[in-house]
Coordinates of C-alpha atoms and ligand atoms in Angstrom, one line a residue:
M1 CA -22.7 0.4 18.6
K2 CA -23.9 1.2 14.3
I3 CA -20.8 2.0 12.8
C4 CA -20.5 3.6 9.3
I5 CA -17.7 3.4 6.6
I6 CA -17.2 4.9 4.1
G7 CA -15.2 3.5 1.5
A8 CA -15.1 -0.4 0.8
G9 CA -11.2 0.1 0.0
Y10 CA -8.5 -1.6 1.7
V11 CA -9.4 0.7 4.5
G12 CA -12.8 0.7 5.0
L13 CA -13.1 -3.1 4.9
A14 CA -10.4 -3.6 7.3
T15 CA -12.0 -1.5 9.6
G16 CA -15.2 -2.4 8.8
V17 CA -14.3 -6.0 9.9
M18 CA -12.8 -5.7 13.1
F19 CA -15.3 -3.3 14.2
G20 CA -17.5 -6.4 13.3
K21 CA -15.3 -8.9 14.9
L22 CA -16.2 -7.0 17.4
G23 CA -19.4 -7.5 18.3
H24 CA -20.1 -4.1 16.0
E25 CA -23.5 -3.8 13.8
V26 CA -20.8 -2.3 10.7
V27 CA -22.4 -0.8 7.9
V28 CA -20.1 0.3 5.1
A29 CA -20.9 2.5 1.9
D30 CA -19.7 3.4 -0.8
I31 CA -20.9 5.1 -3.9
D32 CA -19.5 2.2 -6.4
K33 CA -22.6 0.0 -7.1
I34 CA -19.8 -3.2 -8.2
R35 CA -17.7 -3.5 -4.7
V36 CA -21.0 -3.4 -2.5
K37 CA -22.6 -6.7 -4.6
S38 CA -19.0 -7.8 -4.0
V39 CA -19.1 -7.0 -0.4
N40 CA -22.6 -8.2 0.1
S41 CA -22.1 -11.4 -1.5
G42 CA -18.9 -11.9 1.2
S43 CA -16.7 -11.3 -1.4
L44 CA -13.6 -8.9 -1.2
P45 CA -13.2 -6.3 -4.5
F46 CA -9.3 -7.7 -4.0
Y47 CA -7.0 -10.2 -3.2
E48 CA -7.4 -10.9 0.6
P49 CA -7.9 -13.9 2.1
P50 CA -7.5 -14.1 5.4
L51 CA -10.0 -11.2 5.6
E52 CA -12.1 -11.8 3.0
R53 CA -13.3 -15.4 5.1
E54 CA -14.1 -13.0 8.5
L55 CA -16.1 -10.9 5.3
R56 CA -17.9 -13.6 4.8
R57 CA -18.7 -14.7 8.4
L58 CA -19.8 -11.4 8.9
V59 CA -21.8 -11.0 6.0
D60 CA -23.6 -14.7 6.4
S61 CA -24.1 -13.2 10.3
D62 CA -26.0 -10.1 8.8
Q63 CA -23.2 -7.8 11.1
L64 CA -21.7 -6.4 8.4
V65 CA -23.9 -5.1 5.0
A66 CA -22.8 -2.9 2.4
T67 CA -25.0 -0.1 0.4
T68 CA -24.7 2.3 -1.7
D69 CA -26.7 4.7 0.4
V70 CA -24.3 6.4 2.0
Q71 CA -26.3 9.0 3.4
D72 CA -28.8 6.2 5.0
A73 CA -26.0 4.6 6.2
V74 CA -24.7 8.0 8.0
E75 CA -28.7 9.0 9.4
D76 CA -28.5 5.3 10.9
A77 CA -24.6 5.1 12.5
Q78 CA -23.0 6.8 15.3
V79 CA -20.1 6.4 14.6
I80 CA -18.7 7.5 10.7
F81 CA -15.7 6.7 9.7
I82 CA -14.2 8.0 6.8
C83 CA -12.5 5.6 4.2
V84 CA -11.9 6.9 1.0
Q85 CA -9.1 7.2 -1.0
T86 CA -6.3 10.1 -1.4
P87 CA -4.8 9.8 -4.5
S88 CA -2.1 11.9 -5.6
L89 CA -2.6 14.6 -9.0
T90 CA 0.1 14.8 -11.1
S91 CA 1.7 18.2 -9.0
G92 CA 2.3 15.4 -6.3
R93 CA -0.8 16.8 -3.7
I94 CA -2.9 15.1 -3.0
D95 CA -7.0 14.5 -4.3
I96 CA -8.6 15.9 -1.3
G97 CA -12.1 15.2 -3.8
P98 CA -13.2 11.8 -2.7
V99 CA -13.0 13.8 0.9
K100 CA -15.4 16.2 0.6
A101 CA -18.1 14.7 -1.5
A102 CA -17.8 12.8 1.6
C103 CA -18.1 15.1 4.0
K104 CA -20.8 16.8 1.9
I105 CA -23.1 13.6 1.9
I106 CA -22.6 12.9 6.1
A107 CA -23.2 16.9 6.7
K108 CA -26.3 16.8 4.9
A109 CA -27.0 13.1 7.3
L110 CA -26.0 15.2 10.8
G111 CA -27.8 18.0 10.0
K112 CA -30.8 15.8 9.8
S113 CA -30.4 13.5 13.2
N114 CA -31.1 14.7 16.6
R115 CA -28.7 12.3 18.2
R116 CA -24.6 13.5 18.6
K117 CA -22.5 11.6 16.3
M118 CA -18.9 10.7 15.8
V119 CA -17.3 11.7 12.5
V120 CA -13.7 9.6 12.6
M121 CA -11.5 11.1 9.3
K122 CA -9.2 7.9 8.2
S123 CA -8.1 8.4 4.5
T124 CA -4.6 9.7 4.7
V125 CA -4.5 13.8 4.7
V126 CA -2.2 16.2 4.4
P127 CA -2.2 17.8 8.1
S128 CA -4.5 21.0 8.8
T129 CA -6.8 18.9 6.1
T130 CA -9.2 17.8 8.9
D131 CA -9.6 21.4 10.5
S132 CA -9.3 23.7 7.9
V133 CA -11.2 21.3 5.4
V134 CA -13.2 18.7 6.7
K135 CA -14.4 20.6 9.6
P136 CA -16.3 23.8 7.3
I137 CA -17.6 21.1 5.8
L138 CA -19.5 19.4 8.2
E139 CA -20.5 22.3 9.6
R140 CA -21.0 24.8 7.0
Y141 CA -23.6 21.7 5.1
S142 CA -25.1 20.3 8.7
G143 CA -25.2 23.8 10.1
K144 CA -24.2 22.4 13.5
K145 CA -20.8 23.1 15.2
A146 CA -18.1 20.7 15.8
G147 CA -17.4 19.7 19.0
K148 CA -20.6 21.2 20.9
D149 CA -23.4 19.0 18.1
F150 CA -20.9 15.9 17.1
G151 CA -17.5 14.9 17.0
L152 CA -14.6 14.7 14.9
C153 CA -11.4 12.9 15.3
M154 CA -8.3 11.6 12.8
N155 CA -7.7 8.2 13.5
P156 CA -5.0 6.8 10.6
E157 CA -4.3 3.2 10.4
F158 CA -0.8 1.7 9.9
L159 CA -2.4 -1.6 7.8
Q160 CA -0.4 -3.3 5.8
E161 CA -1.9 -5.0 2.2
G162 CA -1.6 -8.6 3.0
S163 CA -2.1 -8.3 6.1
A164 CA -4.6 -6.6 6.8
L165 CA -7.2 -7.8 9.4
K166 CA -3.8 -8.9 11.5
D167 CA -2.1 -5.3 11.6
S168 CA -6.2 -3.5 12.3
M169 CA -6.7 -6.1 15.0
E170 CA -3.2 -6.0 16.3
P171 CA -2.0 -2.9 15.8
S172 CA 1.6 -1.5 16.7
R173 CA -0.5 1.3 17.3
I174 CA -3.6 3.8 17.8
V175 CA -3.0 6.8 17.5
V176 CA -7.0 9.0 18.5
G177 CA -6.2 12.8 17.1
S178 CA -9.0 15.5 18.6
D179 CA -9.4 19.0 19.4
D180 CA -12.1 18.3 22.0
K181 CA -11.7 15.7 24.6
R182 CA -15.0 14.1 24.4
A183 CA -15.0 12.6 20.9
S184 CA -11.5 11.5 21.8
R185 CA -12.6 9.8 24.9
E186 CA -15.6 8.3 23.0
L187 CA -13.1 7.3 20.7
M188 CA -10.5 5.8 22.7
D189 CA -13.3 3.9 24.1
L190 CA -14.6 2.4 20.6
Y191 CA -11.3 0.3 20.9
R192 CA -10.5 -0.6 24.4
P193 CA -11.0 -4.3 23.7
I194 CA -8.1 -3.8 21.2
K195 CA -5.1 -4.3 23.6
S196 CA -2.5 -2.5 21.5
K197 CA 0.1 1.1 23.0
K198 CA -2.5 3.9 22.5
I199 CA -1.8 7.9 21.2
Q200 CA -4.1 11.0 22.5
T201 CA -3.6 13.9 20.7
D202 CA -4.2 16.8 18.2
L203 CA -5.9 16.5 14.8
R204 CA -2.3 17.9 13.0
S205 CA -0.6 16.0 14.8
A206 CA -2.7 13.0 14.2
E207 CA -2.3 13.4 10.2
M208 CA 1.2 13.7 10.3
I209 CA 1.9 10.7 12.6
K210 CA 0.9 8.6 9.4
Y211 CA 3.2 11.2 6.8
A212 CA 6.1 10.7 9.9
S213 CA 6.1 7.3 9.6
N214 CA 5.9 6.2 6.1
T215 CA 8.2 8.3 4.9
F216 CA 10.4 7.5 7.8
L217 CA 9.7 3.6 6.3
A218 CA 10.6 4.9 2.4
T219 CA 14.1 5.9 3.7
K220 CA 14.6 2.4 5.0
I221 CA 14.3 1.1 1.8
S222 CA 15.9 4.2 0.0
Y223 CA 18.8 4.2 2.5
S224 CA 19.1 0.1 1.6
N225 CA 18.8 0.7 -2.1
E226 CA 21.3 3.3 -2.2
I227 CA 24.0 0.9 -0.1
A228 CA 23.1 -2.2 -2.6
N229 CA 24.0 0.0 -5.1
M230 CA 27.1 1.5 -4.2
C231 CA 27.8 -2.8 -2.8
L232 CA 26.7 -3.9 -6.7
R233 CA 29.6 -1.1 -7.4
F234 CA 32.4 -2.3 -4.6
G235 CA 32.0 -6.2 -5.0
I236 CA 29.9 -6.8 -1.6
D237 CA 26.9 -8.2 -1.4
S238 CA 24.6 -6.5 0.2
Q239 CA 21.8 -8.9 1.6
S240 CA 24.9 -9.3 5.0
V241 CA 26.0 -6.0 5.2
L242 CA 22.6 -4.9 5.6
E243 CA 21.3 -7.6 8.0
A244 CA 24.6 -6.7 9.7
V245 CA 23.3 -2.8 10.0
G246 CA 19.9 -4.5 11.3
M247 CA 21.0 -5.9 14.3
D248 CA 22.2 -2.2 15.6
P249 CA 18.5 -2.7 17.8
R250 CA 18.6 1.3 17.0
I251 CA 18.4 0.9 14.0
G252 CA 16.5 -2.7 13.4
P253 CA 16.2 -5.5 11.0
L254 CA 12.8 -4.2 9.1
F255 CA 12.5 -2.4 5.8
L256 CA 16.2 -2.7 4.5
K257 CA 15.7 -5.0 2.0
P258 CA 16.4 -3.3 -1.2
G259 CA 15.3 -4.3 -4.9
L260 CA 13.4 -2.0 -7.5
G261 CA 12.0 0.2 -5.4
F262 CA 8.7 0.5 -2.7
G263 CA 5.3 1.1 -4.7
G264 CA 2.0 1.1 -3.4
S265 CA -0.9 2.8 -2.3
C266 CA 0.6 4.8 0.1
L267 CA 4.4 5.0 0.3
P268 CA 4.8 6.8 -2.8
K269 CA 2.1 8.9 -2.5
D270 CA 2.8 10.2 0.6
V271 CA 6.1 11.2 0.3
K272 CA 4.9 13.5 -2.6
A273 CA 2.4 14.4 -0.6
L274 CA 4.4 15.8 2.4
K275 CA 7.0 16.8 -0.3
D276 CA 4.0 19.0 -1.4
K277 CA 2.5 20.2 1.5
A278 CA 6.0 21.1 2.8
S279 CA 6.3 23.7 -0.1
Q280 CA 3.5 25.0 0.2
E281 CA 4.5 25.8 3.7
G282 CA 7.9 27.1 2.2
Y283 CA 10.0 24.3 3.2
S284 CA 12.0 22.6 0.8
S285 CA 12.7 18.7 2.1
K286 CA 15.6 17.6 0.2
L287 CA 15.2 14.3 2.0
L288 CA 12.2 13.6 0.7
A289 CA 12.8 15.0 -2.8
A290 CA 16.1 12.5 -2.6
L291 CA 13.8 9.4 -1.5
V292 CA 11.9 10.3 -5.0
A293 CA 14.8 10.4 -6.7
I294 CA 16.4 7.1 -5.6
N295 CA 13.0 5.0 -5.9
N296 CA 12.7 6.3 -9.5
Q297 CA 16.2 4.6 -10.4
Q298 CA 15.4 1.2 -9.0
P299 CA 13.7 -0.5 -12.0
S300 CA 16.9 0.9 -13.8
E301 CA 19.0 -1.4 -12.3
S302 CA 17.6 -4.1 -12.7
V303 CA 18.0 -3.7 -16.4
R304 CA 21.1 -2.6 -16.2
L305 CA 22.2 -6.2 -14.5
L306 CA 20.0 -7.7 -17.7
E307 CA 22.2 -6.1 -20.1
K308 CA 25.3 -6.3 -18.8
A309 CA 25.2 -10.0 -19.0
L310 CA 23.5 -9.7 -22.5
G311 CA 24.7 -6.7 -24.5
S312 CA 21.6 -4.9 -26.1
L313 CA 18.1 -5.7 -24.9
E314 CA 16.9 -5.3 -28.8
G315 CA 14.5 -8.2 -29.9
K316 CA 15.6 -9.8 -27.0
R317 CA 13.1 -12.3 -24.7
V318 CA 12.5 -10.6 -21.6
A319 CA 10.3 -12.3 -18.9
V320 CA 9.0 -10.5 -16.2
L321 CA 7.5 -12.2 -13.0
G322 CA 5.9 -10.5 -10.9
L323 CA 3.8 -7.0 -11.5
A324 CA 1.8 -6.7 -8.0
F325 CA 3.2 -3.7 -5.9
K326 CA 4.7 -6.6 -3.8
G327 CA 4.5 -11.0 -3.6
G328 CA 1.5 -11.5 -1.9
V329 CA -1.6 -8.8 -3.4
D330 CA -3.1 -8.4 -6.4
D331 CA -2.6 -4.1 -5.8
T332 CA -0.6 -2.5 -8.9
R333 CA -1.0 0.6 -8.1
E334 CA 2.4 2.3 -8.2
T335 CA 3.8 -0.9 -8.9
R336 CA 7.2 -0.6 -9.8
A337 CA 7.0 -2.9 -12.7
L338 CA 5.4 -0.6 -14.7
P339 CA 8.6 1.7 -15.3
L340 CA 10.1 -1.4 -15.5
V341 CA 7.8 -2.6 -18.3
I342 CA 8.3 1.3 -19.7
E343 CA 12.0 0.7 -20.0
L344 CA 12.6 -2.5 -21.7
L345 CA 10.4 -1.8 -24.2
G346 CA 12.3 1.8 -24.6
K347 CA 15.0 -0.7 -25.5
R348 CA 12.9 -2.5 -28.0
A349 CA 12.8 -5.4 -25.4
Q350 CA 10.1 -8.4 -25.8
V351 CA 8.4 -8.5 -23.4
I352 CA 6.2 -11.2 -21.9
A353 CA 4.7 -11.3 -18.1
F354 CA 3.3 -13.2 -14.7
D355 CA 1.9 -12.6 -12.1
P356 CA 0.0 -14.8 -9.6
M357 CA -2.6 -12.6 -9.3
A358 CA -2.9 -8.9 -10.4
M359 CA -2.2 -9.7 -13.9
A360 CA -5.7 -9.1 -14.7
N361 CA -5.2 -5.0 -12.6
F362 CA -1.3 -5.1 -14.7
I363 CA -3.4 -5.9 -18.4
K364 CA -5.2 -2.6 -17.4
L365 CA -2.7 -0.4 -17.4
M366 CA 0.1 -1.6 -19.8
P367 CA -2.5 -3.8 -22.3
S368 CA 0.2 -4.1 -25.0
I369 CA 2.5 -6.7 -23.8
R370 CA 2.8 -10.4 -23.9
Y371 CA 1.3 -12.1 -20.6
A372 CA 1.9 -15.7 -19.7
P373 CA -0.4 -18.5 -18.0
S374 CA 2.1 -19.7 -16.1
I375 CA 5.5 -19.3 -14.5
A376 CA 7.0 -21.9 -17.0
E377 CA 4.8 -20.3 -19.6
C378 CA 6.8 -17.0 -18.9
L379 CA 10.4 -18.3 -18.8
R380 CA 10.2 -20.6 -22.0
D381 CA 12.7 -19.7 -24.6
A382 CA 13.0 -16.8 -22.5
D383 CA 16.9 -14.1 -22.6
G384 CA 16.6 -13.5 -19.5
C385 CA 13.9 -13.0 -17.1
I386 CA 13.5 -9.9 -14.0
I387 CA 11.9 -11.0 -10.8
Q388 CA 9.4 -7.4 -10.0
A389 CA 7.9 -8.8 -7.0
D390 CA 8.5 -11.3 -4.0
W391 CA 5.9 -13.9 -4.7
P392 CA 6.6 -17.4 -2.6
E393 CA 5.9 -18.9 -5.4
F394 CA 9.1 -17.2 -7.7
K395 CA 11.8 -18.2 -4.3
K396 CA 10.9 -21.9 -5.4
L397 CA 12.6 -21.5 -9.1
G398 CA 15.0 -24.6 -9.8
K399 CA 16.7 -26.1 -12.2
K400 CA 12.8 -27.6 -14.2
E401 CA 11.8 -23.6 -14.5
F402 CA 15.8 -22.2 -15.8
S403 CA 16.2 -25.3 -18.1
L404 CA 13.2 -23.4 -20.3
M405 CA 14.8 -20.3 -20.8
R406 CA 16.6 -19.4 -24.3
R407 CA 19.1 -17.8 -21.8
P408 CA 19.1 -19.3 -18.1
I409 CA 20.1 -15.2 -16.3
V410 CA 18.2 -14.7 -14.0
V411 CA 18.0 -10.7 -12.4
D412 CA 16.3 -10.8 -8.7
G413 CA 15.0 -7.5 -8.3
R414 CA 13.4 -8.1 -4.7
R415 CA 16.6 -10.6 -3.5
C416 CA 14.3 -13.3 -2.9
L417 CA 16.6 -16.5 -4.5
D418 CA 19.9 -17.7 -2.8
P419 CA 22.2 -17.3 -5.8
E420 CA 24.3 -20.1 -5.3
K421 CA 21.1 -21.8 -5.9
V422 CA 20.4 -20.3 -8.5
K423 CA 24.3 -20.5 -9.9
R424 CA 24.0 -24.6 -9.1
A425 CA 20.3 -25.2 -10.6
G426 CA 22.3 -24.1 -13.6
A427 CA 21.3 -20.2 -14.0
R428 CA 23.4 -17.0 -13.8
Y429 CA 22.2 -15.4 -11.2
F430 CA 22.4 -11.1 -11.0
G431 CA 20.9 -9.1 -8.0
I432 CA 20.3 -5.8 -6.9
G433 CA 23.2 -5.1 -4.2
Y434 CA 25.0 -8.0 -5.4
G435 CA 28.3 -7.4 -6.3
L436 CA 30.0 -11.2 -5.9
A437 CA 31.6 -13.9 -8.4
E438 CA 30.1 -12.9 -12.1
Q439 CA 28.8 -9.6 -12.3
Ligands
LIG501 C1 -6.5 4.1 1.3 C2 -6.8 5.1 2.2 O1 -8.5 5.8 2.3 C3 -6.1 6.4 1.8 O2 -6.2 7.7 2.5 C4 -4.9 5.9 2.2 O3 -3.5 6.8 1.7 C5 -4.7 4.3 0.9 O4 -5.5 3.7 1.4 P1 -7.6 2.1 0.1 O5 -8.6 2.0 0.7 O6 -7.2 1.7 -0.3 O7 -7.6 4.1 0.5 O8 -8.8 3.3 -0.9 P2 -10.1 2.6 -2.6 O9 -9.4 0.6 -2.4 O10 -9.9 3.5 -3.3 O11 -11.2 2.5 -2.0 C6 -11.8 3.8 -1.4 C7 -13.1 3.4 -1.6 O12 -14.2 4.8 -1.0 C8 -13.7 3.2 -3.0 O13 -14.3 1.5 -2.6 C9 -15.0 4.4 -3.8 O14 -15.6 4.0 -4.0 C10 -15.1 4.8 -2.4 N1 -15.9 6.4 -2.2 C11 -14.9 6.8 -2.9 C12 -17.1 6.6 -1.6 O15 -17.9 5.5 -1.3 N2 -17.8 7.5 -1.9 C13 -16.8 9.2 -2.1 O16 -16.5 10.4 -2.1 C14 -15.5 8.2 -2.6
LIG502 C1 2.8 0.9 3.5 C2 2.6 0.6 5.0 O1 3.6 -0.5 5.2 C3 1.8 0.6 5.5 O2 1.9 0.3 7.3 C4 0.8 1.7 5.7 O3 -0.2 2.2 6.5 C5 0.6 1.4 4.4 O4 1.7 1.7 3.3 P1 1.9 -1.7 2.1 O5 1.5 -0.4 1.4 O6 0.6 -2.3 2.3 O7 1.9 -0.3 4.0 O8 3.6 -1.8 1.6 P2 4.8 -2.3 2.3 O9 4.3 -3.9 2.3 O10 4.6 -1.5 3.4 O11 5.5 -2.3 1.0 C6 5.6 -1.1 0.0 C7 6.6 -1.0 -0.8 O12 8.4 -1.2 -0.3 C8 6.2 -2.0 -2.0 O13 6.8 -2.3 -2.9 C9 7.3 -2.9 -1.4 O14 7.9 -4.5 -1.8 C10 8.8 -2.0 -0.8 N1 9.8 -2.5 0.3 C11 8.7 -2.7 1.8 C12 10.9 -2.8 0.2 O15 11.6 -2.6 -1.5 N2 12.2 -3.0 1.2 C13 11.3 -3.4 1.9 O16 12.4 -4.0 3.0 C14 10.1 -3.3 2.3

């Protein structure tokens, strides 16, 4: 089948590569010339090695191609996936401008074509967007009717950056939402080779499943942060507490790791967007408001720990390790490193930062601080360091690295080090939710 993916981001490329691997002919359309060029040379516009290897294989065998001619790509395809971004506006509401723009182009191509096509909404949009915004635009600009002349589905994604390909090939579940039985059946058929649980539902429920899932993940993280903050003040190590909590099968062990809060392109945005949508409908969500508040306070927890060890941070050299929103990626969207660095600068600390992959992206957000070319250079002469992202290389920090510091003080913002090992290596250990010993 000929499949067109609109949007060469994480979601679009993971979806495109997945369908390519299933044997379909894939065209990825994007308005960004640089991204298109990169995809056509077999390179991803972001760091995700397993996905890049498969992309290169598909590009080399002409099974996947990228283009800036969105309309042409849509005209040629049988199924069109909308995977454009839906970023947050300052109100928390999502910006559906890119979705609307993509829909207008798709509609023009639908209008010209005699063959029935299927349009699948994959971008994350608040409940009712597909039937009250996407569908009317597609119908108005094509002169055709959804359900009769073209199919329309909502098919949210659940992939995590860092495991985008695996999560696309082996998703925890596939949700197919449609108010049109034929379209729903056709999309279910397309996913047949993927042996995951499949749920068929209506458009609005499919949209809501994505928000309900991501806000639950955010809830688990913020709950862990609250427990950790309390454990620290009670003189308890939250790690053993949360491990024991996670052994209850009703709770589960994942997403119970305390830290500097959740970042990334989805969790912060989705919490704010659902809260905004609920308030538009007259419902004020206290839980979602609390998630935002807890998340906002977490970077300060680590600064407080550093101050406990160092006193005033004025003039102190503070090394920030990890600038990506989590270890293993180069993505800095909503990274907790940004509020952390801003707070440190507000306290007149001299900040020096390092990240194995995300430095180039972070420099665009914060050009004014110093950047180090390696972990060792970042730590050299530092009065303390804060680990902001759980990169595997930070887990190996030991005597050699700590001995470079003026004062070997480690604030583990992601609980990725073993406190005892750090202490044996001659450094003082402070961790989020670590209420033992010298804290
Ligand atoms: C995804 C989802 O689509 C979003 O809804 C979800 O909430 C987060 O993850 P992502 O793949 O990370 O977004 O987005 P991004 O990396 O920004 O890529 C989107 C691409 O769409 C960009 O390359 C942009 O140039 C392209 N685009 C946007 C178009 O080609 N046409 C448009 O009209 C708008
Ligand atoms: C998330 C969802 O997991 C995924 O299902 C959805 O489709 C997109 O959004 P991703 O953005 O890749 O994926 O990030 P994720 O791995 O969920 O982590 C989000 C943030 O939460 C990171 O900043 C991470 O450091 C933090 N986190 C995660 C914690 O603080 N504790 C945890 O236990 C887990």
